[in-house]
Every structure is written in C-alpha cells, then in structure tokens.
Tab-separated table of C-alpha atoms and ligand atoms in Angstrom:
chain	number	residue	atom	x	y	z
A	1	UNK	CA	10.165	-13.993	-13.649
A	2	UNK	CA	7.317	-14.008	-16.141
A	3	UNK	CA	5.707	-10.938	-16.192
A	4	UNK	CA	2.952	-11.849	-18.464
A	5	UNK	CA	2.363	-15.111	-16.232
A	6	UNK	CA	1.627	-12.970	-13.202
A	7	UNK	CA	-0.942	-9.788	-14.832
A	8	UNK	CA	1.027	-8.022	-11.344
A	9	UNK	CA	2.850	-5.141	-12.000
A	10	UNK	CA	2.729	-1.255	-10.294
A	11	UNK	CA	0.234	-0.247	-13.326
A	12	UNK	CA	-1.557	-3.403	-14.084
A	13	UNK	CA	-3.206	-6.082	-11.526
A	14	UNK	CA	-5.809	-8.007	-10.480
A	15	UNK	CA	-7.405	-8.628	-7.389
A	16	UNK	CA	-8.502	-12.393	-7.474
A	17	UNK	CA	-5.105	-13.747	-8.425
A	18	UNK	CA	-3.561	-16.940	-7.147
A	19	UNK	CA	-1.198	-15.449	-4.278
A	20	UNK	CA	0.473	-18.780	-3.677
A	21	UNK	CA	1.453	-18.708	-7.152
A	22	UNK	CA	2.823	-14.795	-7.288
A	23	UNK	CA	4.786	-15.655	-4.151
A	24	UNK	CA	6.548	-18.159	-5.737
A	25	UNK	CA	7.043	-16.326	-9.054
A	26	UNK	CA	8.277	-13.181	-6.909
A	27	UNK	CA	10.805	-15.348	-5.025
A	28	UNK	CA	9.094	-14.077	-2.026
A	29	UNK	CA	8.360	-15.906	1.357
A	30	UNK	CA	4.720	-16.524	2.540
A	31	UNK	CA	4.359	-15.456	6.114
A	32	UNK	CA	4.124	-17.896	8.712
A	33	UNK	CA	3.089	-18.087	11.755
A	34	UNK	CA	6.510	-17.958	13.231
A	35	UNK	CA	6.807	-14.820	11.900
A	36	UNK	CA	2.866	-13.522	13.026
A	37	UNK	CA	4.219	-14.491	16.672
A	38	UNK	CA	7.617	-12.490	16.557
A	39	UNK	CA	5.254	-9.892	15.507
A	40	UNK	CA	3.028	-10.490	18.384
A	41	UNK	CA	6.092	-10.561	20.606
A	42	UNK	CA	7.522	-7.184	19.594
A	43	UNK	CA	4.270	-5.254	19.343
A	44	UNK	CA	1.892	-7.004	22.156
A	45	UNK	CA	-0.878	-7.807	19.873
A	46	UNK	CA	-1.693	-9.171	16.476
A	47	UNK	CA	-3.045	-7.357	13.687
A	48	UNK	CA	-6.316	-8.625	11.759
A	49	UNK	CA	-4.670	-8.157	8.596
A	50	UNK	CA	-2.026	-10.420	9.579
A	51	UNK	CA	-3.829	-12.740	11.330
A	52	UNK	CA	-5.918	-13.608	8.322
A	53	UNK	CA	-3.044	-13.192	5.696
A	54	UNK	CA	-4.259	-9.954	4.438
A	55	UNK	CA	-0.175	-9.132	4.522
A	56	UNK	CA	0.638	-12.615	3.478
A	57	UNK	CA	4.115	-12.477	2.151
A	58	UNK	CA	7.491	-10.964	2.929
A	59	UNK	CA	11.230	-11.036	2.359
A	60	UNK	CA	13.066	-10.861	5.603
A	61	UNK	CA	10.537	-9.604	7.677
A	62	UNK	CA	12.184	-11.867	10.256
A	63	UNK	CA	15.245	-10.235	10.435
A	64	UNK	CA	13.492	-6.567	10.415
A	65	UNK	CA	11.816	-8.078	13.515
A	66	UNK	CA	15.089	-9.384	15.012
A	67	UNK	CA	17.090	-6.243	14.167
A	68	UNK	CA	14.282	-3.979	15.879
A	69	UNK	CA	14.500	-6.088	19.218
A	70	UNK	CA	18.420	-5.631	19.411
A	71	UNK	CA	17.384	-1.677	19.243
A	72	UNK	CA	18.984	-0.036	16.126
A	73	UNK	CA	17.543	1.869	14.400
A	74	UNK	CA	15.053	0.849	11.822
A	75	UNK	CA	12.426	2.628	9.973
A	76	UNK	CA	8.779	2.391	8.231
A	77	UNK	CA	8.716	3.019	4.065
A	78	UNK	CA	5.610	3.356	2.073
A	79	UNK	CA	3.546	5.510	-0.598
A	80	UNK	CA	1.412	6.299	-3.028
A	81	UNK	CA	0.959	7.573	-6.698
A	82	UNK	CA	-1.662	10.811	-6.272
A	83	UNK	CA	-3.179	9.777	-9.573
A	84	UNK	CA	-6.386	11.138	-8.029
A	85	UNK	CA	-8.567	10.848	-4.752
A	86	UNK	CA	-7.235	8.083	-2.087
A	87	UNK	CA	-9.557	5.033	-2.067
A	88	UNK	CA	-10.187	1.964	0.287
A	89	UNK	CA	-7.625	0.237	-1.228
A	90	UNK	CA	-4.530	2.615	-1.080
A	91	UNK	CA	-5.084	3.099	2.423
A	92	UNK	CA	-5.414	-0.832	3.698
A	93	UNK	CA	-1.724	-0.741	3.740
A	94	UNK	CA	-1.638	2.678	5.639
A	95	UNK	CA	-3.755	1.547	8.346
A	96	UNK	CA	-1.175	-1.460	9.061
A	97	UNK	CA	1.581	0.545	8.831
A	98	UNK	CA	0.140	3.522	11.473
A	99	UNK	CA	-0.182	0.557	13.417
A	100	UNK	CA	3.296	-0.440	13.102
A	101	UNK	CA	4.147	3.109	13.727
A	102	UNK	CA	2.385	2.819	16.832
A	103	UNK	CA	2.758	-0.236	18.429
A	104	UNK	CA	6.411	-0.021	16.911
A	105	UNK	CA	7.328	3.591	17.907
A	106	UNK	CA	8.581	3.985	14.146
A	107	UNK	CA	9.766	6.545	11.736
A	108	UNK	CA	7.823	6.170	8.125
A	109	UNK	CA	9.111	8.090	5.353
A	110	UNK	CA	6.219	8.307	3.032
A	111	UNK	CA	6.642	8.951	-0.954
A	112	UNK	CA	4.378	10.828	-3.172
A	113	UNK	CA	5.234	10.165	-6.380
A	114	UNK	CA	3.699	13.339	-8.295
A	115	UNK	CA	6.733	12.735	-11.444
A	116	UNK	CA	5.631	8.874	-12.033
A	117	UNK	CA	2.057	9.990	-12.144
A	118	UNK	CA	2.430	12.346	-14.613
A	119	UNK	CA	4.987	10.336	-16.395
A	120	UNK	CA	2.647	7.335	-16.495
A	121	UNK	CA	-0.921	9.350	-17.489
A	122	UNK	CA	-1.780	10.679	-21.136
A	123	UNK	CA	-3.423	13.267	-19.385
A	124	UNK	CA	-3.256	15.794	-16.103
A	125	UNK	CA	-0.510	18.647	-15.603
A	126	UNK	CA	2.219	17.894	-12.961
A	127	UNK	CA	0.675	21.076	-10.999
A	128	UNK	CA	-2.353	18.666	-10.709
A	129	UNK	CA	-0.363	15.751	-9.866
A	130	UNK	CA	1.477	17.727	-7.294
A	131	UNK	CA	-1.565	19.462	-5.656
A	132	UNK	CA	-2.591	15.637	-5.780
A	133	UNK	CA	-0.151	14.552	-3.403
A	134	UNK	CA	-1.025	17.735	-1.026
A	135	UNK	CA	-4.822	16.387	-0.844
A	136	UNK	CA	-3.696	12.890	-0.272
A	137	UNK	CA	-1.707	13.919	2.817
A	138	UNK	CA	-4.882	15.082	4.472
A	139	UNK	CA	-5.610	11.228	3.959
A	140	UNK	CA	-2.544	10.354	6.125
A	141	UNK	CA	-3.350	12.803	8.854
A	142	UNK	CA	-6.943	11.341	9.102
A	143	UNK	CA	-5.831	7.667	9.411
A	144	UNK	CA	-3.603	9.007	12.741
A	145	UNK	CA	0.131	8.792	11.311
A	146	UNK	CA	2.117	10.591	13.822
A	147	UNK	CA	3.204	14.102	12.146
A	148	UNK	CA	5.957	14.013	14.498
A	149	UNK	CA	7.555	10.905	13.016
A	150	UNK	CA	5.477	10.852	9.699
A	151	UNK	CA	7.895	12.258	6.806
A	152	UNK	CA	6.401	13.006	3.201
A	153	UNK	CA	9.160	13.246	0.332
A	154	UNK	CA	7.288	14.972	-2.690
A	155	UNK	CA	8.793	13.904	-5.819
A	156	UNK	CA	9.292	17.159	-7.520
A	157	UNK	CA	10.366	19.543	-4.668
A	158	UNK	CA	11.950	17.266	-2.548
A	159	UNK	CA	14.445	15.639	-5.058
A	160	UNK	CA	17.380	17.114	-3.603
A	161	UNK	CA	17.150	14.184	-0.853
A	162	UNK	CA	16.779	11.555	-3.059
A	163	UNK	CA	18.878	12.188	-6.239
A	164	UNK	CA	22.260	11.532	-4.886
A	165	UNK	CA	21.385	8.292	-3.767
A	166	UNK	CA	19.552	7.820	-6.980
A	167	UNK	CA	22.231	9.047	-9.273
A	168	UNK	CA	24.450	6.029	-7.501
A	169	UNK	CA	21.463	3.457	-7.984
A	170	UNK	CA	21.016	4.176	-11.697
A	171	UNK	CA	24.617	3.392	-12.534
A	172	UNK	CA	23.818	-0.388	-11.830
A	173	UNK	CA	20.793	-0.801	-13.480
A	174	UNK	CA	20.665	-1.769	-17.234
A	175	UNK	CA	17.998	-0.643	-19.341
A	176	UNK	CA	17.389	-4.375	-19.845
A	177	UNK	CA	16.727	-4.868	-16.439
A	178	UNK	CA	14.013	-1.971	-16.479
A	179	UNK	CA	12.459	-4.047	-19.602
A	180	UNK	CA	12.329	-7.631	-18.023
A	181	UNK	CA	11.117	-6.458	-14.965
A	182	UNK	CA	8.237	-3.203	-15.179
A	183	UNK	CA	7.535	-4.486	-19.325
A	184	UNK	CA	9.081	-1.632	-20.299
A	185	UNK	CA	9.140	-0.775	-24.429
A	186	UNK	CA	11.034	1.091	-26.807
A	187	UNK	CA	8.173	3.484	-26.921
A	188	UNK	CA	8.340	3.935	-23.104
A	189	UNK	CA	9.001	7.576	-21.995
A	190	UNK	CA	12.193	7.970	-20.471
A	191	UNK	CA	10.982	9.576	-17.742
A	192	UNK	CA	9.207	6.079	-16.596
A	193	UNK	CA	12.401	4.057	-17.673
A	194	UNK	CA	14.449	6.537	-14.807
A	195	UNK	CA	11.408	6.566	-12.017
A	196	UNK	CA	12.285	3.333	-10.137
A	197	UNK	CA	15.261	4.249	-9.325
A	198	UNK	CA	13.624	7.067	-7.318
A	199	UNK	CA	11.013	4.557	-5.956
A	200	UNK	CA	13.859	2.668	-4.888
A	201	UNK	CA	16.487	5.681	-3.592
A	202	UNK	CA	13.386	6.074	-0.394
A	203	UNK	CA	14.255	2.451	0.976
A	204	UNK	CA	18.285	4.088	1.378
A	205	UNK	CA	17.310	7.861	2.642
A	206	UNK	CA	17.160	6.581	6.355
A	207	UNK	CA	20.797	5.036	5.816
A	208	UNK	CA	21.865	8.566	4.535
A	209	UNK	CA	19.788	10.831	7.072
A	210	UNK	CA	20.783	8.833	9.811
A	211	UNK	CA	24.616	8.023	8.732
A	212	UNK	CA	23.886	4.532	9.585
A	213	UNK	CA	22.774	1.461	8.906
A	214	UNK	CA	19.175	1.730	9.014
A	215	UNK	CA	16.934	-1.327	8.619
A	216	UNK	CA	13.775	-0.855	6.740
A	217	UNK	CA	10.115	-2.375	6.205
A	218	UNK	CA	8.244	-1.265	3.061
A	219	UNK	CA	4.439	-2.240	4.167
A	220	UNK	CA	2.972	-1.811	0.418
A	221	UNK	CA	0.611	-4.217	-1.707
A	222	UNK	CA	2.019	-7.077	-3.984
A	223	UNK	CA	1.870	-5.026	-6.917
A	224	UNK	CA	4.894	-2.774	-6.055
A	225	UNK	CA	7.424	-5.713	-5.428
A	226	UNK	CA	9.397	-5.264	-8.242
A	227	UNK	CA	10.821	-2.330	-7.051
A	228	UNK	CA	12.039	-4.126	-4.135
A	229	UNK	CA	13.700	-6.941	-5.874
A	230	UNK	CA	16.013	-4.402	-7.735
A	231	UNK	CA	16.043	-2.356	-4.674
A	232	UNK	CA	17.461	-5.460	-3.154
A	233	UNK	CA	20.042	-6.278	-5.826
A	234	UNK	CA	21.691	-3.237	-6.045
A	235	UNK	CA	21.655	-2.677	-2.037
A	236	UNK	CA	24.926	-4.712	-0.743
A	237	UNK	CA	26.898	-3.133	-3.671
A	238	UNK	CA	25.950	0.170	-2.532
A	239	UNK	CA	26.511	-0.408	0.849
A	240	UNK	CA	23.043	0.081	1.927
A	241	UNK	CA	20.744	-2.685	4.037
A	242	UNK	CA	18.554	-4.340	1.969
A	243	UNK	CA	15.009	-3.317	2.449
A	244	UNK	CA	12.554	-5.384	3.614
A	245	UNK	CA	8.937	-5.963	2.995
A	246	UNK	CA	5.488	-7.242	3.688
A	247	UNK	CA	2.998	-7.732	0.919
A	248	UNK	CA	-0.828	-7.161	0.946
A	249	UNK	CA	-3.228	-8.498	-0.927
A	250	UNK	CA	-5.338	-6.519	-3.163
A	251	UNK	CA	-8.998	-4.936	-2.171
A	252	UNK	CA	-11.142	-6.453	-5.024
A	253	UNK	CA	-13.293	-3.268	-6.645
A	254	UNK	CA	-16.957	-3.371	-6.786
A	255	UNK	CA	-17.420	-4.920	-10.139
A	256	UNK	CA	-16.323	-8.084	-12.052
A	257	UNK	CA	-12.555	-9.349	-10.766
A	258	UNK	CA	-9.644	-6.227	-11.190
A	259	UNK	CA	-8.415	-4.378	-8.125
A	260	UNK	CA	-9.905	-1.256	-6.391
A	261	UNK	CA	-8.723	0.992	-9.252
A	262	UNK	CA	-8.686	4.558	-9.728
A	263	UNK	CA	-8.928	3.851	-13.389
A	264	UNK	CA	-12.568	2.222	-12.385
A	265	UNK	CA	-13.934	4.956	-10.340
A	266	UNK	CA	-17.428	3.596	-10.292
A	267	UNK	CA	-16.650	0.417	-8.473
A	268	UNK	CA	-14.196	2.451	-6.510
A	269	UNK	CA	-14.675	3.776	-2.991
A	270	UNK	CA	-12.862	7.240	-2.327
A	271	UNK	CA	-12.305	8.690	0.868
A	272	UNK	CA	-13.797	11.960	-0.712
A	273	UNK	CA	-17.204	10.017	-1.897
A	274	UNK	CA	-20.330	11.769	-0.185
A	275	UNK	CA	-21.432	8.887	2.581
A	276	UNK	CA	-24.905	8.072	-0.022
A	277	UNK	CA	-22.922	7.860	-3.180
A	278	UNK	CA	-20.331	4.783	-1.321
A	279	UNK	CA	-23.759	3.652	-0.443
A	280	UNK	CA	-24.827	3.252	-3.757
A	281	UNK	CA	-21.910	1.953	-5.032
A	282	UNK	CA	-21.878	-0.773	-2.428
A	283	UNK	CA	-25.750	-1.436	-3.304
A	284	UNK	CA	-24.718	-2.070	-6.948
A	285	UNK	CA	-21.961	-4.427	-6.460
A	286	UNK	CA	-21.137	-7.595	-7.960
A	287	UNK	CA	-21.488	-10.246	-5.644
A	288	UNK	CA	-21.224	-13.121	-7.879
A	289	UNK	CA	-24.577	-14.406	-5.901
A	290	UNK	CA	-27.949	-16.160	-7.210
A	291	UNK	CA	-29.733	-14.421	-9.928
A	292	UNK	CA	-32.936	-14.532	-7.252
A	293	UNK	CA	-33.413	-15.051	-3.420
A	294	UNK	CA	-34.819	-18.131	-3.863
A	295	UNK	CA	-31.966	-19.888	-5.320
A	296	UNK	CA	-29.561	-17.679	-2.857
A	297	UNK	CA	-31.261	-19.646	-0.016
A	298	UNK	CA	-30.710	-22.694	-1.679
A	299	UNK	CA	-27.539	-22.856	-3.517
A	300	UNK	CA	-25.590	-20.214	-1.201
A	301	UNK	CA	-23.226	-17.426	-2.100
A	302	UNK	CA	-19.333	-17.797	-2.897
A	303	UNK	CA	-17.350	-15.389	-0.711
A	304	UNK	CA	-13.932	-16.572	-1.242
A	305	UNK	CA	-14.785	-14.622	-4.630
A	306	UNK	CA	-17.104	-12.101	-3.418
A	307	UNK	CA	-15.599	-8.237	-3.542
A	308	UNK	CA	-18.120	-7.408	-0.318
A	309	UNK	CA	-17.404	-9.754	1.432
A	310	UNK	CA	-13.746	-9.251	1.217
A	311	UNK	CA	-14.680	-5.820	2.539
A	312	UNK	CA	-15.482	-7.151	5.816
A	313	UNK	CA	-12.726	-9.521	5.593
A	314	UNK	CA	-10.310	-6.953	4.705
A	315	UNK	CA	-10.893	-3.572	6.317
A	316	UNK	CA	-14.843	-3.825	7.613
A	317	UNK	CA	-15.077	-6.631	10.212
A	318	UNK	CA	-12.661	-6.692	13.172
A	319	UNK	CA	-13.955	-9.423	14.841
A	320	UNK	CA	-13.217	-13.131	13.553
A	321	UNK	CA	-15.649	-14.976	14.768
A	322	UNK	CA	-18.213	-12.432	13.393
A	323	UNK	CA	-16.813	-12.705	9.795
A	324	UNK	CA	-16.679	-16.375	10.153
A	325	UNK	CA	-20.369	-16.810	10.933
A	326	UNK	CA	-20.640	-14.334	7.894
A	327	UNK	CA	-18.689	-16.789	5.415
A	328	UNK	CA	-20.917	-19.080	6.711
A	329	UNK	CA	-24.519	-17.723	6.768
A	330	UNK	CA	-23.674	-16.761	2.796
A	331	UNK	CA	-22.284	-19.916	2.218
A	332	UNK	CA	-25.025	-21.911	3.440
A	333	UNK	CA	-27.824	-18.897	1.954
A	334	UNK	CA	-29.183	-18.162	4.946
A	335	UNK	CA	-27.544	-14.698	4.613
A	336	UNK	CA	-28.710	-12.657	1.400
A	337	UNK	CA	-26.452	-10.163	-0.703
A	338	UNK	CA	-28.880	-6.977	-0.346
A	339	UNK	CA	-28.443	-7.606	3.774
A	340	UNK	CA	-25.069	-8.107	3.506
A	341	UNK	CA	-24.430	-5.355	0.951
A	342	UNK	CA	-26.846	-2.885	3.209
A	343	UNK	CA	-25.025	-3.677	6.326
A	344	UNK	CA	-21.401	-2.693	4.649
A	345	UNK	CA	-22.676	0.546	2.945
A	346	UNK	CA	-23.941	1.758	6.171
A	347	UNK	CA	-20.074	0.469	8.015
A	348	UNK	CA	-18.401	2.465	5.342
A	349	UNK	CA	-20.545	5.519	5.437
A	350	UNK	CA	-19.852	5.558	8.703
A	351	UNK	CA	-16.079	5.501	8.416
A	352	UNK	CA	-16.504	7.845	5.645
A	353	UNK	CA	-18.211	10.655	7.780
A	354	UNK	CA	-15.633	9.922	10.451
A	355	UNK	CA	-12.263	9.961	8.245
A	356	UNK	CA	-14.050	13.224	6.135
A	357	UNK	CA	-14.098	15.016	9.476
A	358	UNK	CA	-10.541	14.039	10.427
A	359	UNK	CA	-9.544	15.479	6.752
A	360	UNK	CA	-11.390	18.720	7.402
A	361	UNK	CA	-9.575	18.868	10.807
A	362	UNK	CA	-6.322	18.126	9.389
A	363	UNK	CA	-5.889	21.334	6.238
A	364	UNK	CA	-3.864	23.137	8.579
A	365	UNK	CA	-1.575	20.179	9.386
A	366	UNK	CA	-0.309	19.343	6.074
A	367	UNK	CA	3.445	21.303	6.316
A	368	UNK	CA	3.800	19.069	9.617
A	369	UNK	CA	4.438	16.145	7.712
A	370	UNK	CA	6.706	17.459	4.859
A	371	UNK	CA	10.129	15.842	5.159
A	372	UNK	CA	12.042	19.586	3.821
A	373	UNK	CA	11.165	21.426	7.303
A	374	UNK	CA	12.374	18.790	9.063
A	375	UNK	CA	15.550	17.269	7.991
A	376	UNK	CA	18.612	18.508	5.882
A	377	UNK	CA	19.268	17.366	2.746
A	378	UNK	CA	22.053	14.807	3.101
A	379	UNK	CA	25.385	15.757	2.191
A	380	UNK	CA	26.645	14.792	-1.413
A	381	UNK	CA	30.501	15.883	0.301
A	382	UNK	CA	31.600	14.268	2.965
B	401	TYM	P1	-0.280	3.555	-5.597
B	401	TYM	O1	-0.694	4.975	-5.414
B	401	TYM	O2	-0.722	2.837	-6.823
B	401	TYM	O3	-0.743	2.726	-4.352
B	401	TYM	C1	-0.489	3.138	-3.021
B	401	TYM	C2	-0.470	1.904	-2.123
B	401	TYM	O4	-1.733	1.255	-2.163
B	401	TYM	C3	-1.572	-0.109	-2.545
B	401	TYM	N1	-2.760	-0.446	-3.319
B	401	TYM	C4	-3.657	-1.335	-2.885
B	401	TYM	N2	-3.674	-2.111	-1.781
B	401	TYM	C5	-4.741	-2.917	-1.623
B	401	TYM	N3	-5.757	-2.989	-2.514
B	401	TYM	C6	-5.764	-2.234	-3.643
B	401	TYM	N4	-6.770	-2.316	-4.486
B	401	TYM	C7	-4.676	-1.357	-3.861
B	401	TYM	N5	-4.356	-0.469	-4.838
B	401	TYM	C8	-3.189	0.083	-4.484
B	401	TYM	C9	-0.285	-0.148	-3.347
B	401	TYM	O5	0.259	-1.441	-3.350
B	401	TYM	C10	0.552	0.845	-2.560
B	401	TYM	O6	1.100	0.234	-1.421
B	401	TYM	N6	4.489	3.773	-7.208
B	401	TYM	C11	3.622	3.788	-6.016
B	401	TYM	C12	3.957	4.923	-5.059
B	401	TYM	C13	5.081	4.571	-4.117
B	401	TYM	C14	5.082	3.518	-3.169
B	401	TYM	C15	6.357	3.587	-2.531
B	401	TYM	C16	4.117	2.574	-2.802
B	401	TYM	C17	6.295	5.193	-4.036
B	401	TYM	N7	7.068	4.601	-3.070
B	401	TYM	C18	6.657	2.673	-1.515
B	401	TYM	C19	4.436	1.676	-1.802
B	401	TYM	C20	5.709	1.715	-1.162
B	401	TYM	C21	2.166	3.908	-6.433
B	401	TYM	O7	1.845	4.413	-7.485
B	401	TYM	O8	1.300	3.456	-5.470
C-alpha cells in the first residue's frame, strides 16, 4: 500500500478523495447491494447511510451478518480520539452504529483513546485529554447508545483490560510494519509507535470477556483502516476472530476540500457550538457555487463537491427523494447557496439545541457507561 498515494491515514485525510480508488488500495470490498439486503434482512430496515454509500466499504461484513443470524455472539467496536469537543463528523459513525445497537440488540465497546491524543499533540496535559474523553461520553449518551450495553474503555485507567491482549499483539508486529503502514519516522515518539497495538487489543476484548469466539464489526470512517488490516493479520495467529468492518466516508468541513477537522475548528461544527455560532459557520461556507446569483441561475451549482450539500446528504436529509430534488434544483440553479445554506443552519441548530439538552440531561449518567464497574478484568492466569 502507498501511503503517500492515498493522503488517508488516522492523522491526515481528506474528504473529497476518490473512494473507489482507496478501496482498492486498502484491499477492501465496496459494499454491494447483496450485502445492503442481508442488512435489511437482519435488521428490518435500511439505513440512509447505507443506502446511499455513506458506509461504502467493508471487509467481511457478510460473514458478521451471517454469523449474527446463526446467534453467537457478536459485538459492536468503535471510538474516538478526545482531542477536543465532538463534531458532526465523529459522530456520523455513532449514529449508525446506535442504530446497529438497536435494530441489532448489540454490545459496543467504545474506546477513548486519551494516551494517543496526548501522544500525538505538541500540546495539552493527559489530565486534559482524559477529562476529554469524560465530556465526549456525554456525546454518546445524547445520541441514545444504550448504557446498559454501551461499554467505554478509557485508555489510561482502564489498561488493565487491554494490556494482556496487547502485550501478545505487540510481539508480532515489527517496527517496520508500524513504518510502512501509519508513516511512522525515526523521530516518532515511542509512545505512538506502541498505540496501535492498543487500538487494535479492543477488536479481541469481547473474545477475552466472553471466553469465546466473539465476532466483531468496527463501524469507524476510512481513515482508521489501517488498524484493522494489522488487526487482521495478527488475529488467526492469536487465536482471535478477525474483526470486521464497515467504512464511512468522510464529512467534508466547511471550507476548501479537507475533512471535518478538529485541527480546523472554524469550518468545524461541534456539538458544544452555541445554535447562532453553527449558524454562522454554515452561512460562511464554501460552496464552490457562482461568484453571483445571476450566473448561479444560469450555470448551476456542483454538489457532488459541495461540503453543504453533503450535509444533507450525509447526516441532514432523511428523505431521498427530497435530497434528490435538492441535487437537482442546485444543479440546474434554480436553487441558490444562501437558501440552501439558510435552510441547513437552521436543521443543525435545531439538532444542536436538541442533542445540547440530551448532554445536559446525561452529566449524571456518565459512570453508567464505564466498562471498570461493569466487567472484570480478564484473567492473565488461567
Ligand atoms: P477520531 O477521534 O479521530 O474519530 C472518531 C471517529 O470519527 C470518524 N471521523 C469522521 N467520520 C466522518 N467524517 C469525518 N470528518 C470524520 N472525522 C473523524 C473516525 O473515522 C472515527 O470513526 N484513533 C481513533 C480512536 C479509536 C477508534 C477506535 C476509532 C480508538 N478505537 C475504533 C474508530 C474505531 C481516533 O482518533 O478517532
């Protein structure tokens, strides 16, 4: 795999990339229809996000599917970095997988990965990381994700259930593997060069919790897929399943190409941003539109590359035919960016008042969801 061909890794992407392409590169499948129907079939509806390819890729999602209809066991794996505030972005795979969790009846084991953060960063203290990672669990409980079958691992107190099955992964990965595959350097810290293994010792903790084979699905964007290939790799050797995934594509920011990024926080939409300041942000957005209303009517917009309309497309707009008469009416200029862009900020401040609520609601929730005060840490002697 050619790293620099791709400008996808955990710390680097872009959000206009040729998917067809990265699948290929990845070694990943795209998802099919087949696999949309099984889905359909096992959870009695389809998802908008899968319908339109939002989750567009996978390895073996078919045989997570066909594993969960025979009934054993199989479990729900995802996460986040709490670099800072949650934004749109981070929690388009969330809302999937609650759905999953739902329609699914499923465990998730959820990973906040205070150590990478502060590993990564030139800046912030681990006690900010780590209070991080607290805050963004109130993001969790406001999206709906059962407590009761919702389990948060924090890096740096919860270790004890991940490092003996971390201490076994690390013995089969060379530090030339770690290079090829994150663009790791000799000035890396060390601390990065050992994190994946962590990221990777989640997609085994249901095998060890459990004492069996448990089959996993890691719903998570694109740019975390190395991990799995490794994770992959080193499972069968192990004697672990090999986990298995479903890719999303990337929420575009506000601005000029790049991802929703914490590292751009003014094109950036948090789940903390005060209802008129998303507003604004949406008002100022690129759009990649006319330079005036006149030519907008006659020359049309260009939403395949547009960052609101893959709002709508992404998160905003439920309805299909709705967002297809949208793609048209900009298409054709009968639709102008300011309506479009006013319509969204007032969707999303909406949401926002809504999900700010549900975090209000939810500060006294938090321990509910904290894997330590529910499970023992597995046994390192048998
Ligand atoms: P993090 O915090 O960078 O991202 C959390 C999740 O959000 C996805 N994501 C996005 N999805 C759509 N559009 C975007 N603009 C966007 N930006 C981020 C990421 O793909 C991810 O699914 N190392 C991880 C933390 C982690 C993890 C995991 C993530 C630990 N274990 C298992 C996924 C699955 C990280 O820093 O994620």
């Amino acid at each position: 795999m050619e790293l620099e061909e791709t400008h996808v890794t955990p710390w680097e992407a872009e959000a206009f990339v040729d998917y067809d392409k990265l699948v290929k590169i990845f070694g990943a499948k795209p998802l099919t229809d087949k696999e949309v129907s099984m889905l359909a079939e096992v959870a009695g509806e389809t998802h908008s996000m899968v319908r339109r390819r939002v989750f567009y890729s996978h390895r073996d999602f078919d045989i997570f599917l066909e594993t969960f209809k025979t009934g054993k066991r199989c479990a729900l794996y995802t996460g986040r970095g709490p670099s800072g505030h949650t934004h749109l972005g981070h929690i388009l795979p969330w809302i999937f997988t609650k759905w999953l969790q739902d329609r699914l009846g499923l465990e998730l084991f959820f990973q906040m990965t205070d150590d990478e953060k502060y590993w990564h960063g030139d800046s912030g203290s681990l006690e900010e990381f780590n209070s991080l990672a607290y805050e963004n669990i109130l993001d969790l409980a406001a999206l709906g994700l059962d407590p009761a079958k919702t389990h948060v691992i924090i890096d740096s107190e919860d270790i004890g259930f991940l490092y003996p099955i971390a201490i076994r992964i690390a013995k089969k990965i060379t530090y030339s593997t770690q290079k090829a595959t994150f663009g790791f350097t000799d000035s890396t810290n060390i601390g990065m060069i050992f994190y994946p293994v962590l990221q990777i010792s989640v997609a085994f903790l249901p095998t060890e919790l459990y004492q069996e084979h448990v089959m996993v699905l890691i719903p998570a964007g694109i740019d975390q897929d190395p991990y799995w290939r490794i994770a992959r790799d080193v499972a069968p050797s192990l004697n672990y399943p090999k986990p298995t995934q479903i890719h999303n594509k990337l929420l575009p920011g506000l601005g000029i190409g790049g991802k929703m990024s914490s590292s751009k926080p003014e094109t950036a939409i948090y789940t903390t941003d005060p209802p008129e300041i998303a507003m604004q942000k949406i008002m100022k957005s690129y759009t990649g539109g006319q330079p005036t209303a006149e030519l907008q009517r006659k020359y049309g917009g260009n939403p395949d590359a547009c960052p609101v309309y893959k709002m709508y497309e992404m998160l905003f707009e439920d309805n299909d035919k709705k967002l297809l008469e949208r793609y048209h009416a900009c298409k054709t200029g009968a639709l102008l960016c300011g309506e479009c862009k006013k319509e969204l900020a007032e969707r999303v401040a909406r949401f926002l008042r809504d999900h700010q609520e549900k975090r209000r609601r939810a500060v006294d929730q938090v321990e509910k969801y904290l894997i330590r005060y529910k499970f023992d840490v597995p046994k390192i002697r048998r």
